[in-house]
């Protein structure tokens, strides 16, 4: 058909419709039970926007759309929460509330402005910075920061994070080892060990160049000595070919040395009479710091044996949104009955309550024991799963999150598999460096799954606030 004919046809149709709209009866034409109507020309040309906006049927449709969109939003929220909670390495939260981590992540995101600390308590499974090191690296890469964190005045077990030496030995008080000296004042400090200083000691920190040493622990910019003393102590620091000297005041519990330029070597001479709890080898005063508090042979039931004053000073003076406790492995071989499991869990419950009383703003994440092999049977201990399930129940009843290392490894018999894969040692207890990293990476993935949901919810909240603001503007300016 030619274009000219098409145009004539279109105009003819419009003309016919126009004539109908003019002459068609307004009340319509009724034939039997059927009434035919046709819009009037005045209705077609009419442009009364308010009439349609205020029409009840229009409002009803709008509400239905809103309801649909809200349902879609809730469905997506459920999907994102399900992904986080059912992640292969997910953390288990009390009442399955993934929002349990919100206060922790809120503080972590402030690490660009101030120092945020995490303390990782554990048994020999975390010695040498194993597991802690990879966790520290993940948190510092995600939220910022560098440095090793808190270390004891004298390292009895070398760490892979930093080289630390001292010129003399001192008496050590330790709450977690029966062979170490005890103090009647329970003055063990946040690491569960302290040193009696009467005179002077020189401590040297230097970077390590091992391939498995995390890059961000190879430099530091801030040193803090934690102590208890009735008299001033003096610290002389030699760094970057410069000497810095500082003396505390009576009543001080810490002495801080800010290093202008980040370095990887420092020589400290500490002089005075004091109980020294530890030294924080941190970054530049902001960022995430993760303190490794390894306690060989410990079952995790010793915190109530540490004076609240030596613990509360640490928590009161630092931002510690998360406490990690990793215990249970040292108790497994000695537990023979459900009654003993109950006794252990009651003791752990007391530790939770004690730490919460000292640091009420801190959340506690408990990491359970790995798979362990009974040497007499060469099989996983028969009461392992009952022990872990009871421990998890105890955690939840105290609003403590639980990360199941046993099941993340693979459950019953997995330790043998890890040993054969050189991820664990021949003692069928401790991880190798590769195994420690694998376990820690799984833990980090569980934390990341929770953080991904947290950031999703933040974005949704921000979007909702923007929509509300836009709606308010539209009401002001029609």
Coordinates of C-alpha atoms in Angstrom, one line a residue:
X1 CA 0.0 0.0 0.0
X2 CA 1.3 3.5 -0.9
X3 CA 2.1 5.9 1.9
X4 CA -0.5 8.4 0.6
X5 CA -3.2 5.8 0.9
X6 CA -2.1 4.9 4.5
X7 CA -2.2 8.6 5.6
X8 CA -5.7 9.0 4.0
X9 CA -6.9 5.8 5.9
X10 CA -5.6 7.1 9.3
X11 CA -7.2 10.5 8.9
X12 CA -10.4 8.9 7.9
X13 CA -10.5 6.7 11.0
X14 CA -9.8 9.7 13.3
X15 CA -12.5 11.8 11.5
X16 CA -15.0 8.9 12.0
X17 CA -14.1 8.6 15.7
X18 CA -14.5 12.4 16.1
X19 CA -17.9 12.4 14.5
X20 CA -19.0 9.5 16.7
X21 CA -17.8 11.3 19.9
X22 CA -19.8 14.4 18.9
X23 CA -23.1 12.8 17.9
X24 CA -23.1 9.6 20.0
X25 CA -25.7 9.9 22.8
X26 CA -24.2 10.8 26.1
X27 CA -26.4 8.2 27.9
X28 CA -25.4 5.5 25.3
X29 CA -27.5 3.3 23.2
X30 CA -29.3 0.4 25.0
X31 CA -30.2 -2.7 23.1
X32 CA -31.9 -5.4 25.2
X33 CA -29.7 -5.8 28.3
X34 CA -26.6 -4.2 26.7
X35 CA -25.7 -0.5 26.8
X36 CA -23.1 0.8 24.4
X37 CA -21.3 4.0 25.3
X38 CA -18.7 6.1 23.6
X39 CA -16.5 8.9 25.2
X40 CA -17.6 12.5 24.5
X41 CA -15.2 14.8 22.8
X42 CA -15.1 17.0 25.9
X43 CA -13.9 14.1 28.0
X44 CA -11.2 13.3 25.5
X45 CA -9.9 16.9 25.4
X46 CA -10.3 17.3 29.2
X47 CA -6.9 17.5 31.2
X48 CA -7.9 17.5 34.8
X49 CA -4.9 15.8 36.4
X50 CA -6.2 16.2 40.0
X51 CA -9.3 14.2 39.3
X52 CA -7.3 11.2 38.4
X53 CA -4.8 11.6 41.1
X54 CA -7.5 11.7 43.8
X55 CA -9.5 8.8 42.3
X56 CA -9.9 6.0 44.8
X57 CA -9.2 3.3 42.3
X58 CA -5.9 4.9 41.5
X59 CA -4.9 5.0 45.1
X60 CA -5.8 1.4 45.5
X61 CA -3.5 0.4 42.6
X62 CA -0.7 2.5 44.1
X63 CA -1.0 0.7 47.4
X64 CA -0.9 -2.7 45.7
X65 CA 2.2 -1.7 43.8
X66 CA 3.8 -0.6 47.1
X67 CA 2.8 -3.8 48.7
X68 CA 4.3 -5.8 45.8
X69 CA 7.6 -3.8 46.0
X70 CA 7.8 -4.3 49.7
X71 CA 7.2 -8.1 49.3
X72 CA 10.0 -8.2 46.7
X73 CA 12.3 -6.3 49.0
X74 CA 11.5 -8.7 51.9
X75 CA 12.0 -11.6 49.6
X76 CA 15.5 -10.3 48.6
X77 CA 16.3 -9.6 52.2
X78 CA 15.4 -13.2 53.1
X79 CA 17.5 -14.5 50.2
X80 CA 20.6 -12.5 51.3
X81 CA 20.2 -13.5 55.0
X82 CA 19.8 -17.2 53.9
X83 CA 23.0 -17.0 51.9
X84 CA 24.9 -15.6 54.9
X85 CA 23.5 -18.0 57.4
X86 CA 23.9 -21.1 55.2
X87 CA 27.4 -20.2 53.9
X88 CA 29.6 -23.4 54.1
X89 CA 31.7 -21.7 56.8
X90 CA 29.1 -19.6 58.4
X91 CA 29.3 -18.5 62.1
X92 CA 26.4 -19.8 64.2
X93 CA 24.6 -16.9 65.9
X94 CA 22.2 -17.0 68.9
X95 CA 18.6 -17.3 67.6
X96 CA 20.0 -17.3 64.1
X97 CA 20.3 -13.6 64.4
X98 CA 22.9 -12.5 61.9
X99 CA 22.4 -8.9 63.2
X100 CA 24.4 -10.1 66.2
X101 CA 27.5 -8.9 64.4
X102 CA 26.1 -5.4 63.6
X103 CA 27.7 -3.6 66.6
X104 CA 31.1 -5.3 65.8
X105 CA 31.0 -4.2 62.1
X106 CA 29.9 -0.7 63.0
X107 CA 33.0 -0.3 65.2
X108 CA 35.3 -2.0 62.6
X109 CA 34.2 0.6 60.0
X110 CA 35.5 3.4 62.4
X111 CA 39.0 2.0 62.1
X112 CA 39.9 4.7 59.5
X113 CA 39.7 7.2 62.4
X114 CA 40.8 5.4 65.5
X115 CA 42.3 2.2 66.8
X116 CA 40.0 -0.8 67.1
X117 CA 41.2 -4.0 68.9
X118 CA 40.2 -7.6 68.7
X119 CA 41.8 -10.0 71.2
X120 CA 42.1 -13.7 70.3
X121 CA 42.4 -16.0 73.3
X122 CA 43.2 -19.6 72.7
X123 CA 45.3 -22.7 73.6
X124 CA 48.4 -23.9 71.8
X125 CA 46.5 -24.2 68.6
X126 CA 47.0 -20.4 68.1
X127 CA 50.6 -20.3 69.3
X128 CA 53.2 -18.7 67.0
X129 CA 50.4 -16.4 65.7
X130 CA 48.8 -19.4 63.9
X131 CA 45.1 -18.7 62.9
X132 CA 45.4 -15.2 64.4
X133 CA 47.8 -14.0 61.8
X134 CA 45.6 -14.8 58.8
X135 CA 42.6 -13.3 60.7
X136 CA 44.6 -10.2 61.4
X137 CA 45.6 -9.9 57.8
X138 CA 42.0 -10.2 56.6
X139 CA 40.6 -7.6 59.0
X140 CA 43.4 -5.1 58.4
X141 CA 43.1 -5.5 54.6
X142 CA 39.3 -5.0 54.9
X143 CA 39.1 -2.2 57.4
X144 CA 42.6 -0.8 57.5
X145 CA 45.5 -0.9 59.9
X146 CA 48.9 -2.5 60.3
X147 CA 51.1 -3.7 63.2
X148 CA 51.4 -6.9 65.3
X149 CA 49.2 -6.0 68.3
X150 CA 49.9 -6.8 71.9
X151 CA 52.7 -9.2 72.8
X152 CA 54.1 -10.3 76.2
X153 CA 57.2 -8.5 77.6
X154 CA 59.2 -11.7 76.9
X155 CA 58.1 -14.2 74.2
X156 CA 58.5 -17.7 75.5
X157 CA 57.2 -19.2 72.2
X158 CA 58.5 -17.4 69.1
X159 CA 55.9 -15.9 66.9
X160 CA 55.8 -15.8 63.1
X161 CA 54.6 -12.1 63.2
X162 CA 57.7 -10.4 64.5
X163 CA 61.2 -11.0 65.8
X164 CA 61.4 -10.2 69.6
X165 CA 64.4 -10.6 71.9
X166 CA 65.3 -9.4 75.4
X167 CA 68.6 -9.1 77.1
X168 CA 67.6 -10.8 80.4
X169 CA 65.0 -13.2 81.8
X170 CA 62.4 -12.2 84.3
X171 CA 60.0 -13.9 86.6
X172 CA 56.8 -14.7 84.7
X173 CA 53.4 -15.1 86.3
X174 CA 51.0 -17.1 84.2
X175 CA 47.4 -18.1 85.0
X176 CA 47.3 -20.9 82.4
X177 CA 50.3 -23.1 83.2
X178 CA 50.6 -25.1 86.4
X179 CA 54.4 -25.0 86.1
X180 CA 54.6 -21.2 86.1
X181 CA 54.8 -19.0 89.1
X182 CA 51.4 -17.7 90.5
X183 CA 50.6 -14.4 92.0
X184 CA 48.3 -14.1 95.0
X185 CA 47.0 -10.8 93.6
X186 CA 45.8 -12.5 90.4
X187 CA 47.7 -9.8 88.6
X188 CA 48.1 -11.5 85.2
X189 CA 46.8 -8.9 82.9
X190 CA 44.9 -9.2 79.6
X191 CA 47.3 -11.8 78.1
X192 CA 47.0 -14.1 81.2
X193 CA 50.7 -13.6 81.9
X194 CA 52.8 -10.8 83.4
X195 CA 56.4 -10.1 84.3
X196 CA 57.9 -8.7 87.5
X197 CA 60.3 -5.9 86.6
X198 CA 62.8 -4.6 89.3
X199 CA 65.4 -2.7 87.4
X200 CA 65.8 -2.5 83.7
X201 CA 65.2 -4.7 80.6
X202 CA 66.0 -4.1 77.0
X203 CA 63.5 -5.5 74.4
X204 CA 64.2 -5.4 70.7
X205 CA 61.6 -5.7 67.9
X206 CA 62.5 -6.3 64.3
X207 CA 60.6 -7.4 61.2
X208 CA 60.7 -11.0 60.0
X209 CA 61.2 -11.9 56.4
X210 CA 59.6 -15.4 56.4
X211 CA 57.4 -16.0 53.4
X212 CA 54.5 -16.8 55.8
X213 CA 54.8 -13.6 57.8
X214 CA 52.0 -11.2 57.0
X215 CA 53.2 -8.1 55.2
X216 CA 51.4 -5.7 57.6
X217 CA 53.2 -6.9 60.7
X218 CA 56.5 -6.0 59.2
X219 CA 56.2 -2.3 60.2
X220 CA 54.8 -0.4 63.2
X221 CA 54.4 3.2 64.3
X222 CA 53.1 3.1 67.9
X223 CA 54.4 1.4 71.0
X224 CA 52.4 1.1 74.3
X225 CA 53.7 -0.5 77.5
X226 CA 50.9 -1.8 79.8
X227 CA 51.9 -2.1 83.5
X228 CA 50.9 -1.8 87.1
X229 CA 53.2 0.2 89.3
X230 CA 53.1 2.5 92.4
X231 CA 56.0 4.5 91.0
X232 CA 57.0 6.0 87.6
X233 CA 58.7 3.9 85.0
X234 CA 60.9 5.2 82.3
X235 CA 61.2 4.0 78.7
X236 CA 64.0 4.8 76.3
X237 CA 63.3 4.0 72.7
X238 CA 65.9 3.9 70.0
X239 CA 64.3 4.1 66.5
X240 CA 65.3 5.4 63.1
X241 CA 68.7 6.5 64.6
X242 CA 66.9 8.7 67.1
X243 CA 66.4 8.3 70.9
X244 CA 63.0 9.0 72.5
X245 CA 62.7 9.0 76.3
X246 CA 59.4 9.1 78.3
X247 CA 58.5 8.7 82.0
X248 CA 55.1 7.8 83.3
X249 CA 53.3 9.6 86.1
X250 CA 52.3 7.9 89.4
X251 CA 49.0 6.1 88.8
X252 CA 49.5 5.6 85.1
X253 CA 48.7 2.1 83.7
X254 CA 50.3 2.6 80.3
X255 CA 53.1 4.5 78.6
X256 CA 52.7 5.4 74.9
X257 CA 55.5 6.2 72.4
X258 CA 54.4 7.6 69.1
X259 CA 56.9 6.9 66.3
X260 CA 56.7 9.7 63.7
X261 CA 57.6 7.5 60.8
X262 CA 56.5 3.8 60.6
X263 CA 59.5 1.6 61.1
X264 CA 60.4 -2.1 61.3
X265 CA 63.0 -1.9 64.1
X266 CA 62.9 -0.5 67.6
X267 CA 65.0 -1.0 70.7
X268 CA 63.2 -0.4 74.1
X269 CA 64.8 -0.1 77.5
X270 CA 62.2 -0.2 80.3
X271 CA 63.3 0.8 83.8
X272 CA 61.5 0.8 87.1
X273 CA 59.5 -1.4 89.5
X274 CA 56.4 -2.8 87.9
X275 CA 54.2 -5.7 86.9
X276 CA 54.4 -5.5 83.0
X277 CA 51.3 -7.0 81.3
X278 CA 52.5 -6.6 77.7
X279 CA 53.6 -4.3 74.9
X280 CA 51.3 -3.1 72.1
X281 CA 53.3 -3.0 68.8
X282 CA 50.7 -1.2 66.8
X283 CA 50.3 0.9 63.6
X284 CA 49.8 4.6 63.5
X285 CA 47.1 5.0 66.2
X286 CA 44.2 3.9 64.0
X287 CA 43.2 0.7 62.2
X288 CA 42.4 -2.8 63.3
X289 CA 44.8 -4.4 65.8
X290 CA 44.5 -8.1 66.7
X291 CA 46.1 -9.3 69.9
X292 CA 47.2 -13.0 70.0
X293 CA 46.8 -14.4 73.6
X294 CA 48.0 -18.0 73.3
X295 CA 47.8 -20.1 76.5
X296 CA 49.4 -23.5 76.1
X297 CA 47.5 -26.3 77.9
X298 CA 44.6 -24.0 78.8
X299 CA 41.0 -25.1 78.7
X300 CA 39.6 -21.6 78.8
X301 CA 38.3 -21.7 82.3
X302 CA 40.9 -19.4 83.8
X303 CA 39.5 -15.9 83.3
X304 CA 37.8 -15.8 86.6
X305 CA 41.2 -16.4 88.1
X306 CA 42.5 -13.1 86.7
X307 CA 41.8 -10.0 88.8
X308 CA 39.1 -7.8 87.3
X309 CA 41.2 -4.7 87.8
X310 CA 44.1 -6.0 85.5
X311 CA 41.6 -7.0 82.9
X312 CA 39.2 -4.0 83.1
X313 CA 42.0 -1.5 82.6
X314 CA 42.8 -3.0 79.2
X315 CA 39.1 -3.1 78.1
X316 CA 38.3 0.3 79.5
X317 CA 41.2 2.0 77.7
X318 CA 40.7 0.4 74.3
X319 CA 37.9 -0.1 71.8
X320 CA 37.4 -3.9 71.9
X321 CA 34.1 -4.8 70.1
X322 CA 35.1 -8.5 69.6
X323 CA 36.6 -11.1 72.0
X324 CA 37.5 -14.4 70.4
X325 CA 37.9 -17.5 72.6
X326 CA 39.2 -20.7 71.1
X327 CA 39.2 -23.6 73.6
X328 CA 38.0 -27.1 74.4
X329 CA 40.8 -29.2 72.8
X330 CA 42.7 -29.6 76.0
X331 CA 39.6 -31.0 77.8
X332 CA 38.5 -33.5 75.2
X333 CA 40.9 -36.4 76.2
X334 CA 39.8 -36.2 79.9
X335 CA 36.1 -36.1 79.4
X336 CA 34.5 -39.5 79.8
X337 CA 30.8 -38.7 80.6
X338 CA 27.9 -36.4 79.9
X339 CA 28.2 -35.1 83.5
X340 CA 31.8 -34.0 82.9
X341 CA 30.7 -32.2 79.7
X342 CA 28.0 -30.4 81.8
X343 CA 30.6 -29.4 84.4
X344 CA 32.9 -28.0 81.7
X345 CA 30.1 -26.0 80.0
X346 CA 29.0 -24.5 83.3
X347 CA 32.6 -23.3 83.9
X348 CA 32.8 -21.8 80.4
X349 CA 29.5 -20.1 81.1
X350 CA 31.0 -18.4 84.1
X351 CA 33.9 -17.2 82.0
X352 CA 31.4 -15.6 79.5
X353 CA 29.6 -13.8 82.3
X354 CA 32.8 -12.6 83.9
X355 CA 34.2 -11.1 80.6
X356 CA 30.8 -9.6 79.8
X357 CA 30.8 -7.9 83.2
X358 CA 34.2 -6.5 82.7
X359 CA 33.6 -5.4 79.1
X360 CA 29.8 -5.2 78.5
X361 CA 30.2 -3.6 75.0
X362 CA 32.3 -6.5 73.7
X363 CA 30.8 -9.4 71.7
X364 CA 32.2 -12.9 72.3
X365 CA 32.8 -15.4 69.5
X366 CA 33.7 -18.9 70.6
X367 CA 35.7 -21.2 68.4
X368 CA 35.2 -24.8 69.3
X369 CA 37.8 -27.6 69.2
X370 CA 39.1 -29.3 66.1
X371 CA 38.6 -32.9 65.4
X372 CA 40.8 -35.0 67.7
X373 CA 41.9 -38.6 67.5
X374 CA 41.9 -41.0 70.5
X375 CA 45.3 -42.6 70.3
X376 CA 44.0 -45.9 71.7
X377 CA 41.3 -46.4 69.1
X378 CA 42.8 -44.2 66.2
X379 CA 39.2 -42.8 65.9
X380 CA 37.6 -39.5 66.7
X381 CA 36.8 -39.3 70.4
X382 CA 33.3 -40.8 70.9
X383 CA 31.9 -37.9 72.9
X384 CA 33.2 -35.2 70.5
X385 CA 29.9 -34.3 69.0
X386 CA 28.0 -34.3 72.3
X387 CA 30.7 -32.1 73.7
X388 CA 30.5 -29.6 70.8
X389 CA 26.7 -29.5 70.7
X390 CA 26.6 -28.9 74.5
X391 CA 29.2 -26.2 74.1
X392 CA 27.2 -24.5 71.3
X393 CA 24.0 -24.5 73.5
X394 CA 26.0 -22.9 76.3
X395 CA 27.2 -20.2 74.0
X396 CA 23.8 -19.4 72.7
X397 CA 22.3 -19.2 76.2
X398 CA 24.9 -16.6 77.0
X399 CA 24.5 -14.6 73.8
X400 CA 27.8 -15.8 72.4
X401 CA 28.3 -16.8 68.8
X402 CA 29.9 -20.1 67.9
X403 CA 32.2 -21.1 65.0
X404 CA 32.4 -24.9 64.6
X405 CA 36.0 -25.7 63.7
X406 CA 35.3 -29.5 64.0
X407 CA 32.6 -29.5 61.4
X408 CA 34.4 -27.0 59.1
X409 CA 37.3 -29.4 59.0
X410 CA 34.9 -32.2 57.9
X411 CA 33.7 -33.7 61.1
X412 CA 34.3 -37.2 62.3
X413 CA 37.6 -38.6 61.1
X414 CA 38.7 -35.3 59.4
X415 CA 41.9 -34.9 61.5
X416 CA 43.3 -38.1 59.9
X417 CA 42.6 -36.6 56.5
X418 CA 44.3 -33.4 57.5
X419 CA 47.3 -35.2 58.8
X420 CA 47.6 -37.2 55.5
X421 CA 47.3 -33.9 53.6
X422 CA 50.1 -32.4 55.8
X423 CA 47.6 -29.9 57.2
X424 CA 48.1 -31.2 60.7
X425 CA 51.0 -32.7 62.6
X426 CA 51.8 -36.3 63.5
X427 CA 50.4 -35.6 67.0
X428 CA 46.9 -35.5 65.4
X429 CA 46.2 -32.3 67.4
X430 CA 48.0 -29.3 66.1
X431 CA 47.7 -27.8 62.6
X432 CA 50.7 -27.2 60.4
X433 CA 51.2 -23.6 59.1
X434 CA 49.2 -24.6 56.0
X435 CA 46.5 -26.2 58.1
X436 CA 46.3 -23.1 60.3
X437 CA 45.9 -20.9 57.3
X438 CA 43.2 -23.1 55.8
X439 CA 41.3 -23.1 59.1
X440 CA 41.7 -19.3 59.5
X441 CA 40.6 -18.7 55.9
X442 CA 37.4 -20.6 56.5
X443 CA 36.8 -18.5 59.6
X444 CA 37.4 -15.3 57.6
X445 CA 34.9 -16.5 55.0
X446 CA 32.3 -16.9 57.8
X447 CA 33.0 -13.4 59.0
X448 CA 32.8 -12.0 55.5
X449 CA 29.5 -13.7 54.8
X450 CA 28.0 -11.9 57.8
X451 CA 29.7 -8.6 56.8
X452 CA 28.3 -8.9 53.2
X453 CA 24.8 -9.1 54.7
X454 CA 25.6 -6.1 57.0
X455 CA 26.7 -4.0 54.0
X456 CA 23.6 -5.1 52.0
X457 CA 21.3 -4.0 54.8
X458 CA 23.2 -0.7 55.0
X459 CA 22.8 -0.1 51.3
X460 CA 19.1 -0.9 51.6
X461 CA 18.6 1.5 54.5
X462 CA 20.4 4.2 52.6
X463 CA 18.2 3.6 49.5
X464 CA 15.1 3.8 51.7
X465 CA 16.3 7.1 53.2
X466 CA 16.9 8.5 49.8
X467 CA 13.4 7.5 48.6
X468 CA 11.8 9.1 51.6
X469 CA 13.8 12.3 51.0
X470 CA 12.8 12.3 47.4
X471 CA 9.1 11.8 48.3
X472 CA 9.3 14.7 50.7
X473 CA 10.7 16.9 48.0
X474 CA 8.0 15.9 45.6
X475 CA 5.3 16.8 48.1
X476 CA 6.8 20.2 48.6
X477 CA 7.3 20.8 44.8
X478 CA 4.4 19.1 42.9

